[in-house]
Short mmCIF file of C-alpha atoms in Angstrom, two decimals:
data_model
loop_
_atom_site.label_atom_id
_atom_site.label_comp_id
_atom_site.label_asym_id
_atom_site.label_seq_id
_atom_site.Cartn_x
_atom_site.Cartn_y
_atom_site.Cartn_z
CA MET A 1 -11.06 -17.15 12.30
CA GLU A 2 -10.43 -15.09 9.21
CA ALA A 3 -7.68 -12.50 8.91
CA GLY A 4 -8.42 -9.52 11.12
CA GLY A 5 -10.08 -11.61 13.83
CA GLN A 6 -13.45 -11.92 12.09
CA PRO A 7 -15.18 -15.31 12.37
CA ALA A 8 -15.14 -17.37 9.19
CA ALA A 9 -18.43 -17.73 7.35
CA PRO A 10 -20.14 -21.07 8.00
CA HIS A 11 -20.08 -23.71 5.30
CA VAL A 12 -23.86 -24.16 5.27
CA SER A 13 -26.80 -21.93 6.12
CA VAL A 14 -30.05 -23.71 6.93
CA ILE A 15 -32.93 -21.50 5.73
CA LEU A 16 -36.11 -21.55 7.82
CA PRO A 17 -39.05 -19.20 7.18
CA VAL A 18 -41.57 -19.37 10.05
CA HIS A 19 -45.18 -18.28 10.49
CA ASN A 20 -47.29 -19.76 13.32
CA ALA A 21 -45.24 -22.96 13.35
CA GLU A 22 -45.44 -23.97 17.00
CA ALA A 23 -46.94 -27.38 16.25
CA TRP A 24 -43.81 -28.54 14.42
CA LEU A 25 -40.93 -26.33 15.53
CA ASP A 26 -39.63 -28.56 18.33
CA GLU A 27 -39.37 -31.54 15.99
CA CYS A 28 -37.89 -29.40 13.24
CA LEU A 29 -35.21 -27.75 15.37
CA ARG A 30 -34.34 -31.01 17.09
CA SER A 31 -33.54 -32.43 13.65
CA VAL A 32 -31.14 -29.52 13.04
CA LEU A 33 -29.40 -30.24 16.33
CA GLN A 34 -29.03 -33.94 15.48
CA GLN A 35 -27.21 -33.44 12.19
CA ASP A 36 -23.84 -35.16 11.90
CA PHE A 37 -22.41 -32.73 9.36
CA GLU A 38 -18.79 -32.10 10.38
CA GLY A 39 -18.44 -28.64 8.82
CA SER A 40 -19.66 -25.35 10.28
CA MET A 41 -23.35 -24.57 10.10
CA GLU A 42 -25.77 -21.78 10.90
CA LEU A 43 -29.55 -21.67 11.17
CA SER A 44 -31.18 -18.59 9.65
CA VAL A 45 -34.74 -18.09 10.91
CA PHE A 46 -37.10 -15.42 9.60
CA ASN A 47 -40.24 -15.01 11.69
CA ASP A 48 -43.02 -13.71 9.46
CA ALA A 49 -45.42 -12.16 12.02
CA SER A 50 -46.13 -15.31 14.04
CA LYS A 51 -48.88 -14.86 16.62
CA ASP A 52 -48.41 -18.18 18.40
CA LYS A 53 -45.52 -19.44 20.53
CA SER A 54 -43.11 -19.85 17.64
CA MET A 55 -40.63 -17.23 18.87
CA THR A 56 -40.59 -18.68 22.37
CA ILE A 57 -39.71 -22.08 20.94
CA ILE A 58 -37.06 -20.60 18.64
CA GLU A 59 -35.40 -18.72 21.50
CA LYS A 60 -35.36 -21.93 23.60
CA TRP A 61 -33.68 -23.86 20.81
CA LYS A 62 -31.27 -21.04 20.02
CA VAL A 63 -29.47 -21.69 23.30
CA LYS A 64 -29.27 -25.45 22.67
CA LEU A 65 -28.10 -25.04 19.09
CA GLU A 66 -25.44 -22.45 19.88
CA ASP A 67 -24.18 -24.58 22.78
CA SER A 68 -23.60 -27.26 20.13
CA GLY A 69 -21.69 -24.88 17.87
CA ILE A 70 -24.53 -24.00 15.47
CA LEU A 71 -24.90 -20.25 15.03
CA VAL A 72 -28.52 -19.06 15.04
CA VAL A 73 -29.53 -15.87 13.21
CA ILE A 74 -33.06 -14.64 13.87
CA GLY A 75 -34.89 -11.95 11.94
CA GLY A 76 -38.49 -11.07 11.31
CA HIS A 77 -41.28 -8.64 12.10
CA ASP A 78 -44.45 -8.51 14.21
CA SER A 79 -46.78 -6.79 11.78
CA PRO A 80 -50.50 -7.61 11.98
CA SER A 81 -50.20 -10.01 9.05
CA PRO A 82 -47.41 -11.99 7.35
CA ARG A 83 -45.61 -10.67 4.29
CA GLY A 84 -45.01 -14.18 3.00
CA GLY A 85 -47.56 -16.70 4.21
CA PRO A 86 -47.68 -20.02 6.05
CA SER A 87 -44.15 -21.14 6.72
CA SER A 88 -42.60 -24.53 6.58
CA CYS A 89 -40.76 -26.53 9.14
CA ALA A 90 -38.25 -29.20 8.51
CA MET A 91 -37.79 -32.57 10.06
CA TRP A 92 -34.47 -34.07 9.06
CA ASP A 93 -33.38 -37.65 9.22
CA ALA A 94 -30.77 -37.46 11.97
CA THR A 95 -29.00 -40.62 10.78
CA SER A 96 -27.90 -38.99 7.53
CA THR A 97 -24.63 -37.34 6.57
CA TRP A 98 -24.04 -33.95 5.02
CA SER A 99 -21.35 -33.01 2.53
CA ASP A 100 -21.17 -30.83 -0.53
CA GLU A 101 -22.75 -33.72 -2.46
CA ARG A 102 -25.02 -35.33 0.13
CA CYS A 103 -27.54 -33.28 2.01
CA HIS A 104 -30.88 -33.27 3.75
CA VAL A 105 -33.21 -30.38 3.38
CA ARG A 106 -36.48 -29.11 4.69
CA ALA A 107 -39.95 -30.47 4.43
CA GLN A 108 -42.71 -28.01 3.76
CA ASP A 109 -44.77 -28.11 6.93
CA PRO A 110 -47.20 -25.26 6.44
CA ASN A 111 -48.79 -23.77 9.49
CA PRO A 112 -52.30 -22.46 10.03
CA GLY A 113 -52.65 -19.05 8.45
CA PRO A 114 -53.65 -17.34 5.25
CA PRO A 115 -52.58 -19.40 2.22
CA GLN A 116 -50.11 -17.03 0.59
CA GLN A 117 -46.74 -17.67 -1.00
CA ILE A 118 -43.56 -17.64 1.04
CA GLY A 119 -40.98 -16.27 -1.39
CA TYR A 120 -40.57 -13.12 0.74
CA SER A 121 -39.75 -15.03 3.94
CA LYS A 122 -37.28 -17.29 2.14
CA ASN A 123 -35.53 -14.30 0.57
CA GLN A 124 -35.25 -12.55 3.93
CA ALA A 125 -33.85 -15.64 5.65
CA ILE A 126 -31.28 -15.99 2.86
CA ALA A 127 -30.33 -12.30 2.97
CA GLN A 128 -29.50 -12.42 6.69
CA SER A 129 -27.51 -15.67 6.41
CA SER A 130 -23.81 -15.99 5.55
CA GLY A 131 -23.07 -19.62 4.65
CA SER A 132 -21.36 -20.60 1.43
CA TYR A 133 -24.13 -23.13 0.72
CA LEU A 134 -27.86 -22.83 1.32
CA CYS A 135 -29.92 -25.69 2.66
CA PHE A 136 -33.64 -24.99 2.40
CA LEU A 137 -35.31 -26.22 5.48
CA ASP A 138 -38.25 -25.00 3.55
CA SER A 139 -28.35 -27.01 -7.00
CA ILE A 140 -29.79 -27.96 -7.38
CA ILE A 141 -29.06 -31.02 -5.31
CA GLY A 142 -32.01 -32.86 -3.79
CA CYS A 143 -32.75 -36.22 -2.23
CA GLN A 144 -35.43 -38.84 -1.83
CA VAL A 145 -38.04 -38.25 0.86
CA ARG A 146 -40.23 -40.07 3.35
CA ARG A 147 -43.75 -38.65 3.49
CA GLU A 148 -45.51 -37.86 6.76
CA PRO A 149 -48.28 -39.02 7.14
CA PRO A 150 -46.99 -42.10 5.29
CA ASN A 151 -50.02 -42.59 2.99
CA SER A 152 -50.40 -38.99 1.87
CA THR A 153 -49.82 -38.13 -1.82
CA GLU A 154 -48.65 -41.66 -2.66
CA ARG A 155 -48.35 -41.16 -6.44
CA TYR A 156 -46.47 -37.90 -6.00
CA THR A 157 -44.09 -39.46 -3.48
CA ARG A 158 -43.33 -42.36 -5.83
CA TRP A 159 -42.65 -39.85 -8.60
CA ILE A 160 -40.27 -37.83 -6.37
CA ASN A 161 -38.31 -40.90 -5.36
CA GLN A 162 -38.27 -43.06 -8.49
CA LEU A 163 -37.27 -40.70 -11.32
CA ALA A 164 -34.14 -41.90 -13.07
CA SER A 165 -31.23 -39.48 -13.25
CA ASP A 166 -31.96 -38.56 -16.88
CA GLN A 167 -35.63 -37.95 -16.05
CA LEU A 168 -34.68 -35.18 -13.63
CA LEU A 169 -34.40 -33.08 -16.80
CA THR A 170 -36.84 -34.81 -19.17
CA GLN A 171 -39.72 -34.66 -16.65
CA VAL A 172 -39.47 -30.92 -15.94
CA PHE A 173 -42.76 -30.16 -17.74
CA THR A 174 -44.93 -32.30 -15.45
CA SER A 175 -47.72 -31.03 -13.22
CA HIS A 176 -45.76 -32.24 -10.20
CA GLY A 177 -43.40 -29.30 -10.49
CA PRO A 178 -39.62 -29.41 -9.89
CA THR A 179 -38.15 -32.88 -10.32
CA VAL A 180 -36.27 -32.53 -7.05
CA VAL A 181 -38.75 -31.36 -4.47
CA MET A 182 -38.03 -27.85 -3.19
CA PRO A 183 -37.68 -28.74 0.51
CA THR A 184 -34.63 -30.83 -0.38
CA TRP A 185 -32.77 -28.17 -2.37
CA PHE A 186 -29.11 -27.56 -1.63
CA CYS A 187 -27.12 -25.05 -3.67
CA SER A 188 -24.31 -22.55 -3.34
CA ARG A 189 -25.02 -18.97 -2.30
CA GLU A 190 -23.25 -17.82 -5.46
CA TRP A 191 -25.62 -19.83 -7.64
CA PHE A 192 -28.70 -18.65 -5.75
CA SER A 193 -27.60 -15.04 -6.27
CA HIS A 194 -27.14 -15.77 -9.97
CA VAL A 195 -30.59 -17.35 -10.38
CA GLY A 196 -32.73 -15.80 -7.64
CA PRO A 197 -34.30 -14.38 -5.67
CA PHE A 198 -37.62 -16.12 -5.17
CA ASP A 199 -40.65 -14.43 -6.67
CA GLU A 200 -42.51 -12.37 -4.06
CA GLY A 201 -45.57 -11.79 -6.23
CA GLY A 202 -48.08 -12.78 -3.58
CA GLN A 203 -50.80 -15.33 -3.06
CA GLY A 204 -50.91 -18.17 -5.55
CA VAL A 205 -47.43 -17.68 -7.01
CA PRO A 206 -45.48 -20.97 -7.42
CA GLU A 207 -42.16 -19.43 -6.36
CA ASP A 208 -40.32 -22.76 -6.28
CA LEU A 209 -41.39 -23.70 -9.82
CA LEU A 210 -40.44 -20.27 -11.19
CA PHE A 211 -37.04 -20.43 -9.50
CA PHE A 212 -36.53 -23.97 -10.86
CA TYR A 213 -37.34 -22.86 -14.41
CA SER A 214 -34.96 -19.91 -14.06
CA HIS A 215 -32.28 -22.31 -12.80
CA LEU A 216 -32.68 -24.45 -15.92
CA ARG A 217 -32.71 -21.44 -18.25
CA LYS A 218 -29.33 -20.42 -16.86
CA GLY A 219 -27.81 -23.81 -17.52
CA GLY A 220 -28.21 -25.34 -14.07
CA GLY A 221 -28.12 -29.10 -13.58
CA VAL A 222 -30.29 -31.28 -11.37
CA VAL A 223 -28.93 -34.02 -9.10
CA ARG A 224 -30.73 -36.24 -6.60
CA VAL A 225 -29.11 -38.20 -3.78
CA ASP A 226 -30.78 -41.61 -3.90
CA GLN A 227 -31.29 -41.87 -0.19
CA SER A 228 -34.30 -40.83 1.86
CA LEU A 229 -32.82 -37.98 3.90
CA LEU A 230 -35.96 -35.95 4.54
CA ILE A 231 -39.27 -36.41 6.27
CA TYR A 232 -41.59 -34.37 4.05
CA ARG A 233 -44.74 -33.43 5.91
CA TYR A 234 -48.11 -33.06 4.20
CA HIS A 235 -50.54 -30.55 5.65
CA PRO A 236 -53.87 -29.42 4.14
CA LYS A 237 -53.07 -25.76 4.88
CA ALA A 238 -49.76 -25.83 3.01
CA ALA A 239 -48.95 -22.69 1.03
CA THR A 240 -48.72 -24.85 -2.08
CA HIS A 241 -52.50 -25.39 -1.99
CA SER A 242 -53.07 -21.71 -2.76
CA VAL A 243 -51.53 -22.16 -6.21
CA LEU A 244 -54.24 -22.80 -8.79
CA GLU A 245 -53.90 -25.66 -11.27
CA THR A 246 -54.56 -23.20 -14.08
CA THR A 247 -51.59 -21.10 -12.94
CA ILE A 248 -49.28 -24.13 -12.99
CA TRP A 249 -50.66 -25.19 -16.37
CA THR A 250 -49.94 -21.78 -17.91
CA HIS A 251 -46.34 -21.73 -16.66
CA ARG A 252 -45.76 -25.29 -17.89
CA VAL A 253 -47.10 -24.65 -21.38
CA ARG A 254 -45.08 -21.45 -21.74
CA PHE A 255 -41.93 -23.28 -20.59
CA LEU A 256 -42.65 -26.09 -23.08
CA GLU A 257 -42.97 -23.52 -25.86
CA GLU A 258 -39.76 -21.83 -24.78
CA ARG A 259 -37.56 -24.88 -24.25
CA ALA A 260 -38.79 -27.67 -26.52
CA LEU A 261 -41.10 -26.64 -29.32
CA PRO A 262 -38.68 -24.21 -31.04
CA HIS A 263 -36.53 -27.24 -31.90
CA TRP A 264 -39.38 -28.92 -33.82
CA ALA A 265 -40.72 -27.84 -37.20
CA ALA A 266 -43.87 -29.90 -36.57
CA PHE A 267 -45.21 -32.29 -33.93
CA THR A 268 -48.15 -34.54 -33.01
CA ILE A 269 -50.24 -34.27 -29.84
CA TRP A 270 -50.80 -37.74 -28.42
CA ASN A 271 -54.39 -37.61 -27.11
CA ALA A 272 -57.37 -36.34 -29.08
CA GLY A 273 -59.43 -36.03 -25.90
CA ARG A 274 -59.96 -33.22 -23.45
CA GLN A 275 -56.36 -32.82 -22.27
CA GLY A 276 -54.90 -32.91 -25.77
CA ARG A 277 -57.38 -30.33 -27.02
CA ARG A 278 -56.71 -28.18 -23.97
CA LEU A 279 -53.01 -28.21 -24.76
CA TYR A 280 -53.69 -27.24 -28.37
CA ARG A 281 -55.90 -24.33 -27.33
CA SER A 282 -53.32 -23.18 -24.75
CA LEU A 283 -50.50 -22.90 -27.27
CA MET A 284 -49.51 -19.62 -28.85
CA ALA A 285 -50.56 -19.25 -32.49
CA GLU A 286 -47.06 -19.97 -33.77
CA SER A 287 -46.89 -23.23 -31.80
CA ARG A 288 -50.42 -24.28 -32.82
CA ARG A 289 -49.44 -24.01 -36.47
CA LYS A 290 -46.78 -26.69 -35.85
CA VAL A 291 -49.39 -29.26 -34.72
CA VAL A 292 -49.82 -31.58 -37.71
CA ALA A 293 -52.14 -34.10 -36.02
CA PHE A 294 -53.67 -35.54 -32.90
CA CYS A 295 -53.27 -39.29 -32.39
CA ASP A 296 -55.18 -41.70 -30.20
CA VAL A 297 -56.29 -45.33 -29.76
CA ASP A 298 -59.97 -44.52 -29.19
CA GLU A 299 -61.81 -45.47 -32.39
CA ASN A 300 -64.67 -43.08 -31.63
CA LYS A 301 -62.26 -40.15 -31.56
CA ILE A 302 -60.38 -41.35 -34.62
CA LYS A 303 -63.65 -41.70 -36.61
CA LYS A 304 -64.30 -37.97 -36.19
CA GLY A 305 -61.41 -37.44 -38.60
CA PHE A 306 -60.33 -34.03 -37.37
CA TYR A 307 -60.56 -31.48 -34.58
CA SER A 308 -61.89 -28.05 -35.49
CA TYR A 309 -60.70 -25.17 -33.34
CA GLU A 310 -63.95 -23.21 -33.23
CA ASP A 311 -62.63 -20.42 -30.97
CA SER A 312 -59.93 -19.48 -33.43
CA GLU A 313 -60.09 -16.08 -35.08
CA GLU A 314 -58.41 -17.54 -38.16
CA ARG A 315 -60.40 -18.02 -41.33
CA PRO A 316 -60.83 -20.75 -42.26
CA LYS A 317 -60.76 -22.23 -38.76
CA PRO A 318 -57.93 -24.70 -38.15
CA ARG A 319 -58.86 -28.36 -38.70
CA VAL A 320 -56.32 -30.80 -37.27
CA PRO A 321 -56.42 -34.49 -38.36
CA ILE A 322 -57.03 -37.21 -35.75
CA LEU A 323 -55.01 -40.35 -36.53
CA HIS A 324 -54.48 -43.78 -35.06
CA PHE A 325 -51.16 -43.63 -33.25
CA ARG A 326 -49.65 -46.16 -35.69
CA ALA A 327 -50.26 -43.71 -38.52
CA ALA A 328 -48.85 -40.73 -36.64
CA ARG A 329 -45.32 -39.40 -36.96
CA PRO A 330 -42.98 -38.14 -34.25
CA PRO A 331 -42.08 -36.03 -32.46
CA PHE A 332 -44.95 -36.29 -29.98
CA VAL A 333 -46.16 -34.31 -27.01
CA ILE A 334 -47.86 -37.00 -24.93
CA CYS A 335 -50.75 -35.42 -23.11
CA VAL A 336 -52.46 -37.92 -20.80
CA LYS A 337 -54.51 -37.42 -17.65
CA LEU A 338 -53.69 -39.85 -14.84
CA ALA A 339 -55.81 -39.49 -11.71
CA ALA A 340 -54.99 -36.01 -10.40
CA ARG A 341 -51.75 -35.75 -12.36
CA PHE A 342 -51.10 -34.13 -15.65
CA VAL A 343 -47.60 -34.73 -17.35
CA VAL A 344 -45.23 -32.96 -20.16
CA ALA A 345 -41.84 -34.76 -20.62
CA GLY A 346 -40.75 -38.34 -20.74
CA TYR A 347 -40.95 -41.53 -22.77
CA THR A 348 -43.66 -43.28 -24.76
CA GLN A 349 -43.21 -46.42 -22.66
CA GLN A 350 -44.98 -44.67 -19.80
CA ILE A 351 -48.24 -44.54 -21.73
CA THR A 352 -48.75 -48.29 -21.31
CA ASP A 353 -49.31 -47.65 -17.60
CA MET A 354 -51.94 -44.98 -18.15
CA ASP A 355 -54.76 -46.60 -20.11
CA PRO A 356 -55.65 -50.31 -20.15
CA ARG A 357 -56.70 -50.09 -23.80
CA TRP A 358 -53.03 -49.58 -24.65
CA GLN A 359 -52.10 -52.79 -22.81
CA ASN A 360 -54.46 -55.23 -24.50
CA SER A 361 -52.15 -56.30 -27.27
CA GLU A 362 -48.56 -56.08 -28.33
CA GLU A 363 -49.79 -54.39 -31.49
CA ASN A 364 -51.27 -51.45 -29.61
CA LYS A 365 -48.45 -50.70 -27.20
CA PRO A 366 -47.10 -47.22 -27.95
CA HIS A 367 -43.58 -48.08 -26.91
CA ARG A 368 -43.31 -50.19 -30.07
CA HIS A 369 -43.23 -46.90 -31.98
CA PRO A 370 -39.74 -45.47 -31.47
CA CYS A 371 -40.00 -41.72 -31.25
CA ARG A 372 -38.87 -38.48 -29.77
CA SER A 373 -41.45 -37.39 -27.22
CA LEU A 374 -42.37 -35.16 -24.33
CA THR A 375 -44.94 -36.37 -21.84
CA LEU A 376 -47.45 -33.84 -20.56
CA SER A 377 -49.47 -35.51 -17.79
#
């Protein structure tokens, strides 16, 4: 108890936005009950106009959770439609341990419903909570994950789990989004208030990516606990599927221009193909003028000699040389398509895994060319 007889604020608030989540709520809330965190904890649930049995399930678990010493705060509304969108449910690994440095957080388990963004529901659940730290059953401290179903998004799951500690910052421009997946985020309330809130702009807004970028702009670090502490559920109706690739691309390029390109007087785009040209066209005029060349290993592209930007309003139209990579000069923005991925930030060594032509000889391996680089894939 605090002075004056008021109960002390819990150490951790678990944040759970809900919309039509009955299929996963029992499993999710059971995982909250099974935590072995020894500090005080509360569950903050915001029901965003669920029309199924979600509230009945929440009320059932409220009794069990509070009997175990976990305070449950429930808010929400019963409007005809949700303000946020499909919610997410967590399923935590009950064998794991919580502390200020080790945590498990929520898997996005979207529920049937209109594919909108859920920044509003997250903000409301945070506003009604009182813990000193926020655990998003929806920093930045994150963790490795176990995907459910196991074979869903295999490349993405490997990327989440296998980034080295330094890559948590160097890979922030990739199409995968935040380098610690949002459902695993754990941060102090004070820091969230400094960075947040989540964007409530509506359908198709990548609120987690925008918050992550804001976090980095304000000097935030990124840490990952190298243990799988979260079951991260894939569902085809996830809110994330409403975010268009073109929207993510635009945010990534603008962040690249804001954070990296101002430090370079000139740079080379590694890839004279479609993705490299797309990057060039997407840049602001000031950034485009810094592009001194494209480089590639494809002789057919190199023989063209240059790329002419026909849509430019400049006269004469910009003509950018296309060079063999051995003739190019750093720094590079490596812009390579790999299956459904597209990356900005990393190391030239990674290119050897992306195109077999770059593996055929020691002579042609890009990692032999020491350079400063960002990988856009």
